[in-house]
Amino acid sequence: MSYLESMFSLEGKTAVVYGGGGHLCSEMSRVLALAGACVVVADMRLNKAEAVSDEIVAKGGRAVAAEARVELPEDHRRVLRLALDAFGDVDILINGGGHNAPTPFLEIPLEEWRAILDSHVTGTMLACQVFGEYMVGRGKGSIINLSSASAGPPLSKAFTYSVAKAGILNLTKNLGREWGPSNVRVNALRPGFFPTEWSQKHFIDAAREKSILGHTPMARYGTPDELSGAVIWLASDASAFVTGAEIAIDGGFSCMTI
């Protein structure tokens, strides 16, 4: 095994990826498998999760799909049991589930507010409770939460989402402090703009795109594969002394002023 393989390899590790059928986390699932991990691809849309897990298996990796709603505690317990039955352990957890809406602030209905917060903050909290308890008991683990450029300062048009991502960042730092003595690391990725077809349609018109790219020193959007290096680093033992951190992958968006 080469030096780089020994540092970043995920052989013998198992990862659970929530939102694993989505735009960013499907790529994370594939990358974890390529690095040697067994992967549980969890998503509320079972067909999406199955498509990703089938692709991983077809390429020689090990993966299973799971249907899960992140706001339901019993679904997290079921996914943990599935992971243990399939692969014997859980070493890595990625919390990437959640949705968004462009509703103007004065028009946000309470049910939408609660649904978005539940899909991000409550879902991440519950996953951290269930899998964190297991990892703390084992004395090892890496949890990667999905923050966002909207975690602060907040982005316009994404009111509830911005509140949710700020909450996830705070929770990440709090748990990094809490579980550091147990060798369970909790960190966050802070993606900049990696737009999906949905967000292009509902959030990004020509004027907004000009503003986004004008505020991004690299003057372009990111692609999902550009998160891969940070995911492998945070999941692997190469980041053994990293916890409570937020890693920005945003083309310079967060450092731009004038």
Coordinates of C-alpha atoms in Angstrom, one line a residue:
M1 CA 0.0 0.0 0.0
S2 CA 1.4 3.4 -1.0
Y3 CA 1.8 6.3 1.5
L4 CA -1.2 8.1 0.1
E5 CA -3.3 4.9 0.2
S6 CA -2.3 4.3 3.9
M7 CA -3.3 7.9 4.8
F8 CA -6.6 8.2 3.0
S9 CA -7.8 4.7 2.5
L10 CA -11.3 3.8 3.8
E11 CA -10.8 0.1 3.5
G12 CA -12.6 -1.7 6.3
K13 CA -14.8 1.3 7.2
T14 CA -18.5 1.6 6.8
A15 CA -20.3 4.9 5.9
V16 CA -24.0 5.9 6.2
V17 CA -24.9 8.7 3.8
Y18 CA -28.2 10.5 4.3
G19 CA -29.5 12.3 1.2
G20 CA -27.4 9.7 -0.6
G21 CA -29.7 9.9 -3.7
G22 CA -29.3 13.6 -4.1
H23 CA -27.1 15.9 -6.2
L24 CA -24.1 16.2 -3.8
C25 CA -24.5 13.2 -1.5
S26 CA -24.8 10.7 -4.4
E27 CA -21.4 11.7 -5.5
M28 CA -20.1 11.4 -1.9
S29 CA -21.5 7.9 -1.7
R30 CA -19.7 6.9 -4.9
V31 CA -16.4 8.5 -3.7
L32 CA -16.5 6.8 -0.3
A33 CA -17.0 3.4 -2.1
L34 CA -14.1 4.1 -4.5
A35 CA -11.9 4.8 -1.4
G36 CA -12.8 1.4 0.0
A37 CA -15.7 2.0 2.3
C38 CA -18.9 0.0 2.5
V39 CA -21.8 2.4 2.0
V40 CA -25.4 2.6 3.2
V41 CA -27.1 5.0 0.8
A42 CA -30.1 6.4 2.7
D43 CA -32.7 8.7 1.1
M44 CA -36.4 9.3 1.5
R45 CA -36.7 8.4 -2.2
L46 CA -35.8 4.7 -2.2
N47 CA -35.5 4.5 -6.0
K48 CA -32.8 7.2 -5.9
A49 CA -30.9 5.4 -3.2
E50 CA -31.2 2.1 -5.0
A51 CA -29.9 3.7 -8.3
V52 CA -26.7 4.9 -6.5
S53 CA -26.1 1.7 -4.5
D54 CA -26.7 -0.4 -7.6
E55 CA -24.1 1.7 -9.5
I56 CA -21.6 1.2 -6.7
V57 CA -22.1 -2.5 -6.7
A58 CA -21.9 -2.7 -10.5
K59 CA -18.5 -1.1 -10.3
G60 CA -17.2 -3.6 -7.7
G61 CA -18.0 -1.7 -4.5
R62 CA -20.1 -2.7 -1.5
A63 CA -23.4 -0.8 -0.9
V64 CA -27.0 -1.2 0.2
A65 CA -29.9 1.2 -0.1
A66 CA -32.2 2.4 2.7
E67 CA -35.4 4.4 2.6
A68 CA -35.4 6.9 5.5
R69 CA -37.1 10.1 6.6
V70 CA -34.5 11.9 8.6
E71 CA -37.1 13.6 10.9
L72 CA -38.2 10.2 12.2
P73 CA -36.1 8.7 15.1
E74 CA -37.2 5.2 14.3
D75 CA -35.8 5.5 10.8
H76 CA -32.4 6.3 12.1
R77 CA -32.5 3.3 14.4
R78 CA -33.6 1.1 11.5
V79 CA -30.8 2.4 9.3
L80 CA -28.2 1.8 12.0
R81 CA -29.4 -1.8 12.4
L82 CA -29.3 -2.3 8.6
A83 CA -25.7 -1.0 8.5
L84 CA -24.6 -3.3 11.3
D85 CA -26.4 -6.3 9.8
A86 CA -24.9 -5.7 6.4
F87 CA -21.4 -4.6 7.2
G88 CA -20.8 -5.1 11.0
D89 CA -19.9 -1.5 12.0
V90 CA -20.4 2.2 11.3
D91 CA -17.4 4.5 11.1
I92 CA -18.6 7.4 9.1
L93 CA -21.9 9.4 9.0
I94 CA -22.8 12.0 6.5
N95 CA -25.9 14.2 7.1
G96 CA -26.9 15.7 3.8
G97 CA -30.7 15.3 3.7
G98 CA -33.0 18.3 3.5
H99 CA -34.9 20.6 1.2
N100 CA -35.4 24.3 0.5
A101 CA -38.0 26.8 -0.7
P102 CA -37.8 30.3 -2.1
T103 CA -40.9 31.6 -0.4
P104 CA -40.8 35.3 0.6
F105 CA -40.4 35.8 4.3
L106 CA -43.8 37.3 5.0
E107 CA -45.5 34.5 3.1
I108 CA -43.7 31.5 4.7
P109 CA -46.4 29.2 6.1
L110 CA -45.7 27.5 9.4
E111 CA -45.9 24.0 7.9
E112 CA -43.2 24.9 5.4
W113 CA -41.0 26.5 8.1
R114 CA -41.3 23.4 10.2
A115 CA -40.8 21.0 7.4
I116 CA -37.5 22.6 6.2
L117 CA -36.2 22.9 9.8
D118 CA -37.1 19.3 10.4
S119 CA -35.4 18.0 7.3
H120 CA -32.2 19.8 8.1
V121 CA -31.8 20.6 11.8
T122 CA -34.0 17.9 13.4
G123 CA -32.8 15.3 11.0
T124 CA -29.2 16.0 11.6
M125 CA -29.8 16.1 15.4
L126 CA -31.5 12.8 15.4
A127 CA -28.9 11.1 13.2
C128 CA -26.2 12.5 15.5
Q129 CA -28.1 11.1 18.5
V130 CA -28.5 7.6 17.2
F131 CA -25.2 7.1 15.4
G132 CA -23.3 9.3 17.8
E133 CA -24.3 7.2 20.8
Y134 CA -23.1 4.1 18.9
M135 CA -19.8 5.8 17.9
V136 CA -19.1 7.2 21.4
G137 CA -19.7 3.7 22.7
R138 CA -17.1 2.3 20.3
G139 CA -14.7 5.2 20.9
K140 CA -14.3 6.2 17.3
G141 CA -16.1 7.7 14.4
S142 CA -16.3 10.6 11.9
I143 CA -19.5 12.6 11.4
I144 CA -19.7 15.0 8.5
N145 CA -22.6 17.5 8.5
L146 CA -23.6 19.6 5.5
S147 CA -23.4 23.3 6.3
S148 CA -23.7 25.9 3.5
A149 CA -22.6 29.3 2.4
S150 CA -26.0 30.4 3.8
A151 CA -25.0 29.4 7.4
G152 CA -23.8 33.0 7.8
P153 CA -24.1 35.6 6.6
P154 CA -27.5 34.3 5.4
L155 CA -28.4 34.2 1.7
S156 CA -31.4 36.1 0.4
K157 CA -34.5 34.1 -0.8
A158 CA -33.5 31.1 1.4
F159 CA -34.8 32.3 4.8
T160 CA -35.7 29.0 6.5
Y161 CA -32.8 27.1 4.9
S162 CA -30.3 29.7 6.1
V163 CA -31.7 29.4 9.7
A164 CA -31.4 25.6 9.4
K165 CA -27.8 25.7 8.1
A166 CA -26.7 28.1 10.8
G167 CA -28.2 25.7 13.3
I168 CA -26.4 22.7 11.8
L169 CA -23.1 24.6 12.0
N170 CA -23.7 25.4 15.7
L171 CA -24.6 21.8 16.4
T172 CA -21.5 20.6 14.7
K173 CA -19.2 22.8 16.8
N174 CA -21.0 21.8 19.9
L175 CA -20.7 18.1 19.3
G176 CA -17.1 18.5 18.2
R177 CA -16.5 19.8 21.7
E178 CA -18.7 17.3 23.4
W179 CA -17.4 14.1 21.8
G180 CA -13.7 15.0 21.2
P181 CA -12.7 13.1 24.4
S182 CA -14.4 10.0 22.9
N183 CA -12.5 10.2 19.7
V184 CA -15.7 10.9 17.7
R185 CA -15.0 13.8 15.3
V186 CA -17.8 16.0 14.1
N187 CA -17.1 18.4 11.3
A188 CA -19.0 20.3 8.6
L189 CA -18.6 20.9 4.9
R190 CA -19.6 24.4 3.7
P191 CA -20.3 24.1 0.0
G192 CA -20.7 27.3 -2.0
F193 CA -22.9 27.2 -5.1
F194 CA -23.4 23.7 -6.6
P195 CA -26.8 24.4 -8.2
T196 CA -29.2 21.6 -9.1
E197 CA -31.7 21.8 -11.9
W198 CA -34.3 22.6 -9.3
S199 CA -32.3 25.5 -7.7
Q200 CA -31.5 26.9 -11.2
K201 CA -35.3 27.0 -11.8
H202 CA -36.5 28.3 -8.4
F203 CA -33.6 30.4 -7.1
I204 CA -31.2 31.5 -9.8
D205 CA -32.3 33.9 -12.5
A206 CA -29.9 35.8 -14.7
A207 CA -29.4 38.7 -12.3
R208 CA -28.8 36.4 -9.3
E209 CA -26.4 34.3 -11.3
K210 CA -24.4 37.4 -12.1
S211 CA -24.3 38.4 -8.4
I212 CA -23.3 34.9 -7.3
L213 CA -20.5 34.5 -9.8
G214 CA -19.4 38.1 -9.3
H215 CA -19.0 37.3 -5.6
T216 CA -17.1 34.1 -6.3
P217 CA -13.4 34.7 -7.1
M218 CA -13.2 31.6 -9.3
A219 CA -16.2 33.0 -11.2
R220 CA -18.0 29.7 -11.7
Y221 CA -20.2 27.1 -10.0
G222 CA -18.8 24.1 -8.2
T223 CA -19.3 20.5 -9.4
P224 CA -20.1 17.7 -7.0
D225 CA -16.8 15.9 -7.5
E226 CA -15.0 18.9 -6.2
L227 CA -16.2 18.0 -2.7
S228 CA -14.7 14.6 -2.9
G229 CA -11.2 15.3 -1.6
A230 CA -12.6 17.0 1.5
V231 CA -15.0 14.1 2.1
I232 CA -12.3 11.5 2.0
W233 CA -10.0 13.6 4.2
L234 CA -12.7 14.1 6.9
A235 CA -13.8 10.5 6.7
S236 CA -10.3 9.1 6.9
D237 CA -7.7 8.9 9.6
A238 CA -5.8 11.7 7.8
S239 CA -8.0 14.2 9.7
A240 CA -7.6 12.5 13.1
F241 CA -7.0 15.8 14.9
V242 CA -9.8 17.7 13.2
T243 CA -13.1 18.3 14.9
G244 CA -15.6 21.1 15.3
A245 CA -14.3 22.5 12.0
E246 CA -16.2 24.0 9.0
I247 CA -14.5 23.4 5.7
A248 CA -15.4 25.9 3.0
I249 CA -15.4 24.6 -0.6
D250 CA -16.9 27.6 -2.4
G251 CA -14.4 29.0 -5.0
G252 CA -13.6 31.8 -2.6
F253 CA -17.2 33.0 -2.0
S254 CA -16.7 33.2 1.8
C255 CA -13.6 35.3 1.6
M256 CA -14.9 37.8 -1.0
T257 CA -15.6 41.5 -0.1
I258 CA -14.9 44.1 -2.8

